[in-house]
GROMACS .gro file of C-alpha atoms in nm:
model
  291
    1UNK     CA    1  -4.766   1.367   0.007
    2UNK     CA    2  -4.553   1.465  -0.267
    3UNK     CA    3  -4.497   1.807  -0.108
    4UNK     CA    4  -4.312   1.607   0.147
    5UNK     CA    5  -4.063   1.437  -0.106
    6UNK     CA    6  -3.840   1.756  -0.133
    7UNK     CA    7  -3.829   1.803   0.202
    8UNK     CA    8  -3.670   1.482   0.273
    9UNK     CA    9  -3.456   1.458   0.022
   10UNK     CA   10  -3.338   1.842   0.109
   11UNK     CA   11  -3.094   1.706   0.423
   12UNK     CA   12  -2.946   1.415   0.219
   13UNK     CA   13  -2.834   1.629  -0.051
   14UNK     CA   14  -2.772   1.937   0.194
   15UNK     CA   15  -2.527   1.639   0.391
   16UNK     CA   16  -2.367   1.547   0.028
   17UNK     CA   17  -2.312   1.884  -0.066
   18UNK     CA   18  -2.135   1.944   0.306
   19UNK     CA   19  -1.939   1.649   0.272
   20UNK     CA   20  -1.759   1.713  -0.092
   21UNK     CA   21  -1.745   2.114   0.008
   22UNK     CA   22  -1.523   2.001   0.324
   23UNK     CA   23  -1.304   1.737   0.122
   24UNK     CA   24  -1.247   1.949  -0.150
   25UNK     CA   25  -1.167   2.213   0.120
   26UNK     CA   26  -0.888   1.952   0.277
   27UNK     CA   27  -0.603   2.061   0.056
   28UNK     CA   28  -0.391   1.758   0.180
   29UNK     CA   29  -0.675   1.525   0.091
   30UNK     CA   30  -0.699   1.690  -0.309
   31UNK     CA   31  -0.317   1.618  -0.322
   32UNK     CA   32  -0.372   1.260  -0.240
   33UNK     CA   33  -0.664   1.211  -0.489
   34UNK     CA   34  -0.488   1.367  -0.772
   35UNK     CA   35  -0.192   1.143  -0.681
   36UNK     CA   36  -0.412   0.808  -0.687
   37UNK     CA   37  -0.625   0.953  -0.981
   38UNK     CA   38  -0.322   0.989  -1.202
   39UNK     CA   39  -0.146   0.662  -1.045
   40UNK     CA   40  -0.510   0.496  -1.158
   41UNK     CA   41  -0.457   0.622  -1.470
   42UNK     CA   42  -0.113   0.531  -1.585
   43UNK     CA   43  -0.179   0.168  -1.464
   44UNK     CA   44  -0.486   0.162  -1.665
   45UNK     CA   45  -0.297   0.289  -1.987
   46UNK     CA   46   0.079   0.149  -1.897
   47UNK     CA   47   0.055   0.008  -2.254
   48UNK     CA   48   0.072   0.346  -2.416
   49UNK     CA   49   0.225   0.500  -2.168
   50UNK     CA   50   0.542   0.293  -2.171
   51UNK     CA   51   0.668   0.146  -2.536
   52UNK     CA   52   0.884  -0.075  -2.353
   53UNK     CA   53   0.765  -0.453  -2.279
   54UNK     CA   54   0.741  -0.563  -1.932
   55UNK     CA   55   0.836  -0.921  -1.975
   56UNK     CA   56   1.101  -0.864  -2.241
   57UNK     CA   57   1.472  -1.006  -2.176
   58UNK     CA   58   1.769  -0.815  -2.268
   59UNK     CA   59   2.076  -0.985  -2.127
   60UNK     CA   60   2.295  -0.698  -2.301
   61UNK     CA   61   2.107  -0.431  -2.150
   62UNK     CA   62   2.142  -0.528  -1.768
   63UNK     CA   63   2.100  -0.279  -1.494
   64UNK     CA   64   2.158   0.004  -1.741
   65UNK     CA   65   2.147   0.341  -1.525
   66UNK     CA   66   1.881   0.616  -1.600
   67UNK     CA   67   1.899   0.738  -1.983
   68UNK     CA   68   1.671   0.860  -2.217
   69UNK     CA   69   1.541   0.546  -2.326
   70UNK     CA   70   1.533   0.365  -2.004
   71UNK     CA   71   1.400   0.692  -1.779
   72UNK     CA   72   1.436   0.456  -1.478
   73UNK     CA   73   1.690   0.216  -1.596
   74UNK     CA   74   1.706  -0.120  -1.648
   75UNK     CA   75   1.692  -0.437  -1.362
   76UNK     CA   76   1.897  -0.765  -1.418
   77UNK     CA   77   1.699  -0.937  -1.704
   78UNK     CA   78   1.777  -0.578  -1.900
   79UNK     CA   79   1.382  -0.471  -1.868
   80UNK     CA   80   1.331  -0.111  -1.810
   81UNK     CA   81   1.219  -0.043  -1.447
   82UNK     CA   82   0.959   0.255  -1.527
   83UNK     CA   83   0.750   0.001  -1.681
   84UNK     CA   84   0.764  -0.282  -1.463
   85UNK     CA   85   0.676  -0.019  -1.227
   86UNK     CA   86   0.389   0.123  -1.403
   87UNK     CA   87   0.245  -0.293  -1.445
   88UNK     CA   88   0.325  -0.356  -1.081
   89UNK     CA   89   0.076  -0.038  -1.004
   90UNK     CA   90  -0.250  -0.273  -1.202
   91UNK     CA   91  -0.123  -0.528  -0.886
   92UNK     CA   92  -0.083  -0.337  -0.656
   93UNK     CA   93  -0.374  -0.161  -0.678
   94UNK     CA   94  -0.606  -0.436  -0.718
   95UNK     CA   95  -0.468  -0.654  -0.440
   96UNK     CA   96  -0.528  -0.248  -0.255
   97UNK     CA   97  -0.900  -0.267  -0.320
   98UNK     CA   98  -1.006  -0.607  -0.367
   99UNK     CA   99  -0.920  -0.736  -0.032
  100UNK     CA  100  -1.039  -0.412   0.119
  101UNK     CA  101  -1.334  -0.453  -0.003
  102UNK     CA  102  -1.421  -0.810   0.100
  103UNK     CA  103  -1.260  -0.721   0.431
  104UNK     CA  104  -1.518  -0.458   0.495
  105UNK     CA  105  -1.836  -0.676   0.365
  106UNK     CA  106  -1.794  -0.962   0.563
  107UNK     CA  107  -1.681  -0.776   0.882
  108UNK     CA  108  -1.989  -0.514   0.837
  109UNK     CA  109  -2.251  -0.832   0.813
  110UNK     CA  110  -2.067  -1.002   1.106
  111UNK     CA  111  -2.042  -0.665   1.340
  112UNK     CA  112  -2.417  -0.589   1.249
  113UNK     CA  113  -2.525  -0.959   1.346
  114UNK     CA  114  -2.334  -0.899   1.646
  115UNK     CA  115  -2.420  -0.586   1.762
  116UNK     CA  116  -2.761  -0.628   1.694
  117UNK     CA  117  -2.860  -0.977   1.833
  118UNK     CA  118  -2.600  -0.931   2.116
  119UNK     CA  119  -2.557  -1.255   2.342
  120UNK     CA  120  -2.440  -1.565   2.227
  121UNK     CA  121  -2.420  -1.463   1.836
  122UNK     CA  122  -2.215  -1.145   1.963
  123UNK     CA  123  -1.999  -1.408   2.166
  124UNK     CA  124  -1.900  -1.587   1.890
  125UNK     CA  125  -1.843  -1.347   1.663
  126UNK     CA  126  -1.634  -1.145   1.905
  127UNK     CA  127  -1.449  -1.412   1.973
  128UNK     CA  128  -1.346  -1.506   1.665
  129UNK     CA  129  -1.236  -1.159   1.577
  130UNK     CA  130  -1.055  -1.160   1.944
  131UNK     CA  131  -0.841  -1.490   1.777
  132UNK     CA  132  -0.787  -1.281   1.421
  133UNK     CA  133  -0.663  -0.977   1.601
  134UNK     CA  134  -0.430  -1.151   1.809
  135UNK     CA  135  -0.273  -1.378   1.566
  136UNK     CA  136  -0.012  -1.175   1.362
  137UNK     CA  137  -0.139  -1.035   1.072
  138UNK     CA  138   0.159  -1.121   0.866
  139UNK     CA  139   0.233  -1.447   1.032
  140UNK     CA  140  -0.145  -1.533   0.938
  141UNK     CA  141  -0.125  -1.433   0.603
  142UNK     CA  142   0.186  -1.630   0.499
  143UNK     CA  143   0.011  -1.911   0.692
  144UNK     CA  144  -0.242  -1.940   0.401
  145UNK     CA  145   0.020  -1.812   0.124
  146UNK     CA  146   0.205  -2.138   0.184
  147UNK     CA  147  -0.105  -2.335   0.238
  148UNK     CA  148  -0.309  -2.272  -0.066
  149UNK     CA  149  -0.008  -2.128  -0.244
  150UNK     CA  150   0.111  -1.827  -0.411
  151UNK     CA  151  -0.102  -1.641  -0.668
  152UNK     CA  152  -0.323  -1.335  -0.686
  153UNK     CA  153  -0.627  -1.506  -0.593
  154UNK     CA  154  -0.479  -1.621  -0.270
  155UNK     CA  155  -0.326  -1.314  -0.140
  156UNK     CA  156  -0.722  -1.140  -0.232
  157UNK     CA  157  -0.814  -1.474   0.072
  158UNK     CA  158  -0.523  -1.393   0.301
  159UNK     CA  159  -0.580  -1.034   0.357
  160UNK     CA  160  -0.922  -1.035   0.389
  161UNK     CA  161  -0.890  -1.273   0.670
  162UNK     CA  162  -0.678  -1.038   0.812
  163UNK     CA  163  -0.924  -0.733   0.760
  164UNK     CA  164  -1.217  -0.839   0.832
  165UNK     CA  165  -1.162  -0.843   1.230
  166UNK     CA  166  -1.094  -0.464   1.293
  167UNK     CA  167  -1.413  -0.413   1.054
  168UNK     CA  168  -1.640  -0.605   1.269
  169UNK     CA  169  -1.576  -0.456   1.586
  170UNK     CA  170  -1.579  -0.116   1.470
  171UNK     CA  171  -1.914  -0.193   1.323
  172UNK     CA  172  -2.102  -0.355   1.592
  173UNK     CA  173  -2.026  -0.063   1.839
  174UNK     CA  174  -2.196   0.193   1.639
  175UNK     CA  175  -2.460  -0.084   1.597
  176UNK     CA  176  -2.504  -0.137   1.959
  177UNK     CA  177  -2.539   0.244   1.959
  178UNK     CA  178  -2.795   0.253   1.701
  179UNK     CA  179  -3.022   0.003   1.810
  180UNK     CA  180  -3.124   0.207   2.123
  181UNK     CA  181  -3.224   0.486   1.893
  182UNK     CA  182  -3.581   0.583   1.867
  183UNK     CA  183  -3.668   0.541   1.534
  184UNK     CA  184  -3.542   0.153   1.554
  185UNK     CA  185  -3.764   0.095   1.848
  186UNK     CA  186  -4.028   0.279   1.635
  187UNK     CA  187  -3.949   0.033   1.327
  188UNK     CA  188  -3.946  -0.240   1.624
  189UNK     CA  189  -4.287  -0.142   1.756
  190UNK     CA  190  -4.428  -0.122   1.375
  191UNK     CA  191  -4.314  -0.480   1.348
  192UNK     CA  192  -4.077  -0.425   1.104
  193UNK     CA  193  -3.836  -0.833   1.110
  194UNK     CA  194  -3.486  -0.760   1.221
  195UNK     CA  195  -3.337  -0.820   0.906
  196UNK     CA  196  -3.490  -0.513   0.779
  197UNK     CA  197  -3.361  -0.321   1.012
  198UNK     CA  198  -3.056  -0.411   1.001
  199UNK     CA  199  -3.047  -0.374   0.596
  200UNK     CA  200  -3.286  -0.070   0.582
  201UNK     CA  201  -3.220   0.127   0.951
  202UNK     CA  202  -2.855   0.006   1.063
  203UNK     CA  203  -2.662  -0.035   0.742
  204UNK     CA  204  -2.715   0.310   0.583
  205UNK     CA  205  -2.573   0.436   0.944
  206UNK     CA  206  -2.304   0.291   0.962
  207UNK     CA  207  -2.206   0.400   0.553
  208UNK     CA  208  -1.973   0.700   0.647
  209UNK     CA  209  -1.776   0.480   0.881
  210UNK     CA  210  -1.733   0.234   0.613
  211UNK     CA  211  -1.590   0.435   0.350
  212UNK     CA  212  -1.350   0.599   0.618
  213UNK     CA  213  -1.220   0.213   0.707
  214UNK     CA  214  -1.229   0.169   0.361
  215UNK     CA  215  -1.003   0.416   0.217
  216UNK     CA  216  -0.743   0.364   0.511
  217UNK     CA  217  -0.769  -0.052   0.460
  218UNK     CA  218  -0.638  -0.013   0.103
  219UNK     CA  219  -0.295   0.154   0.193
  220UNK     CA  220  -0.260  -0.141   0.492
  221UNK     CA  221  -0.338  -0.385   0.203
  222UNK     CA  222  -0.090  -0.267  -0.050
  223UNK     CA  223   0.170  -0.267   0.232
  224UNK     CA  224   0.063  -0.648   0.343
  225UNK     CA  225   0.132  -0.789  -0.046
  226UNK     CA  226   0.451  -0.562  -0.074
  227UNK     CA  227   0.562  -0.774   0.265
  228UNK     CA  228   0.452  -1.095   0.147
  229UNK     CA  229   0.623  -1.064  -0.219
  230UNK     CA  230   0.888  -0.913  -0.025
  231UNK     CA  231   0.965  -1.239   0.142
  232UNK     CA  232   0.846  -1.440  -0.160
  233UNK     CA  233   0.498  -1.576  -0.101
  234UNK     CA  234   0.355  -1.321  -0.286
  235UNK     CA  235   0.323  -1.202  -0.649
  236UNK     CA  236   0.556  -1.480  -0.822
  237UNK     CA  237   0.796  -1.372  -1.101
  238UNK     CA  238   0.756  -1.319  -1.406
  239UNK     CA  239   0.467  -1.117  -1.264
  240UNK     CA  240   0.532  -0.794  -1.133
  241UNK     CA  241   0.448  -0.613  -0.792
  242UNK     CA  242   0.621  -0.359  -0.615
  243UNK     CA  243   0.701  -0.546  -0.315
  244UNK     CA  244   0.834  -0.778  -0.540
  245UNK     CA  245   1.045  -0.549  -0.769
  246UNK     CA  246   1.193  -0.391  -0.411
  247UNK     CA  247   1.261  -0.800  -0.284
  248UNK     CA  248   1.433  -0.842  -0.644
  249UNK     CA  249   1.630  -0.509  -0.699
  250UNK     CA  250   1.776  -0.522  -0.298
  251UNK     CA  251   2.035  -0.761  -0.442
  252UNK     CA  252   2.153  -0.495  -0.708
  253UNK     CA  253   2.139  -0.187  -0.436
  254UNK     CA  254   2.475  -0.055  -0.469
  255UNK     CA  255   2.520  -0.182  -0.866
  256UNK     CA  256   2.189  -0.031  -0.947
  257UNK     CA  257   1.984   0.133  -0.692
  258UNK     CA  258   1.677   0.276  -0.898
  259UNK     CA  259   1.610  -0.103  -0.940
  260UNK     CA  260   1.524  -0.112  -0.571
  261UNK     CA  261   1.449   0.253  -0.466
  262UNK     CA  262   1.153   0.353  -0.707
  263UNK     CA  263   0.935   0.094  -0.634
  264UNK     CA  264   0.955   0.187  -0.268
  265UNK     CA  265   0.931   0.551  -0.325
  266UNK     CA  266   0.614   0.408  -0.543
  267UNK     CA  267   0.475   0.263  -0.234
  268UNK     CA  268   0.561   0.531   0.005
  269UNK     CA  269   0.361   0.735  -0.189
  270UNK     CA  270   0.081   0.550  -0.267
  271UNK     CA  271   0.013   0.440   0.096
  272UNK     CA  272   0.055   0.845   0.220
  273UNK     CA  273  -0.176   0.934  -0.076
  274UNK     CA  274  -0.452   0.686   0.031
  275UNK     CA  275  -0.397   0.785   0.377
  276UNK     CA  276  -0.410   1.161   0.309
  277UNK     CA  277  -0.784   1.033   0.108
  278UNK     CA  278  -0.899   0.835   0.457
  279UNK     CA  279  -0.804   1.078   0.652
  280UNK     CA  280  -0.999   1.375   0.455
  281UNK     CA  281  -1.300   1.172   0.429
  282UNK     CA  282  -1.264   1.074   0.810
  283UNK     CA  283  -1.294   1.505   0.872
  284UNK     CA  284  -1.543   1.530   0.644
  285UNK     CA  285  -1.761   1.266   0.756
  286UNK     CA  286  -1.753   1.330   1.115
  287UNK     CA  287  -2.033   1.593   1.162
  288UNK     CA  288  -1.880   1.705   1.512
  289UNK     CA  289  -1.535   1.815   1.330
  290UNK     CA  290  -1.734   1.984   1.099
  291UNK     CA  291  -1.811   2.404   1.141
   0.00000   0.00000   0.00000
């Protein structure tokens, strides 16, 4: 019995090993990780990074242009733009992942319920996910901005709701698939209950296709709260968010035009770089793009 151990572990790790050689292999794919790596980074020390303070007022210093003490400048409250920049990166970044992540829980259980018990549970599911996809995404999401209001916690609900959909029917297709499958009608036969199929067979499936959807949903999020600060039901001042710093420095374009440039350049970038990621992982998950 134990002799067997090795030999089932041997394709997992031989898989593993396949999957990081061909991502590391993806040269686009590296650039984008060391981008978000060192974007991760200078959010998580933008204290000692920066010596200037986010929040501080400086009348006298208002929309200063690029110097040696304000590398990016200063907006119109006389606050240096690098930093706010490097702050609006914890935000954006969070609002990037958390929503992403809910997004992709609740629209994996819901497309494995579907897919799995098929009739009217996959009716209703579908359907609701019919009536998410169709509504407009941004339209939907500053439907519950203005309904529960505008903080952090809120935007985390609105784009979930708007995520979840796109999960769920990716998910139940390769769960249809999967539940024809031999081995499931072998757990079937063995009277293994559905729900641990589902958690034990189906789930660990449907993994690579998660963390492709993933790594693509975080980009679409960070784009979704840049809109929705952007047209002010977002991140609320004196917090700070790129969408937010681009809907404030557009007024000061031609005065001051770092103020509204860089933190667009600062999203451009972060949505290719995550993009780049998904679509790396996408190659090197998909065995039949593989050599």
């Amino acid at each position: 019995m134990t002799d067997t151990l090795p030999q089932l572990a041997e394709p997992e790790a031989s898989f593993l090993r396949d999957t990081f050689r061909a991502f590391g292999g993806n040269r686009i794919a590296m650039v984008g990780l060391v981008f978000v790596s060192c974007l991760v980074l200078l959010a998580i020390l933008a204290p000692l990074v920066s010596p200037h303070d986010p929040y501080r007022v400086a009348l006298d210093d208002q929309l200063l242009p690029a110097s040696t003490t304000y590398w990016l400048g200063t907006d119109n409250f006389g606050r240096d733009v690098l930093t706010r920049i490097l702050y609006g990166a914890r935000v954006s970044l969070v609002v990037g992942i958390v929503p992403s992540l809910i997004s992709v829980m609740i629209g994996t259980a819901l497309g494995i319920l579907s897919g799995y018990f098929g009739g009217r549970t996959d009716f209703a599911i579908m359907r609701l996910a019919d009536m998410m996809i169709a509504f407009p995404s941004l339209l939907l999401a500053m439907v519950v901005m203005y309904t529960l209001g505008a903080n952090l916690f809120n935007i985390f609900i609105a784009l979930a709701l708007v995520g979840w959909a796109g999960v769920a029917r990716v998910v139940r297709a390769q769960t249809m698939a999967l539940k024809e499958k031999e081995f499931i009608e072998a757990a079937r036969a063995n009277g293994t209950s559905r729900m641990v199929i589902m958690a034990r067979h189906i789930f660990p499936n449907v993994v690579p296709t998660l963390i492709v959807l993933f790594s693509l949903s975080i980009p679409e999020a960070i784009m979704w709260e840049s809109s929705l600060s952007f047209l002010g039901v977002g991140v609320q001042p004196p917090g700070s968010s790129w969408g937010l710093l681009v809907a404030k420095g557009k007024e000061y374009l031609f005065q001051a035009p770092l103020v509204a440039i860089t933190p667009g350049v600062a999203i451009l970038l972060t949505v290719l770089a995550f993009n780049f990621i998904g679509d790396g992982l996408r190659d090197a998950l998909d065995p039949s793009l593989k050599d």
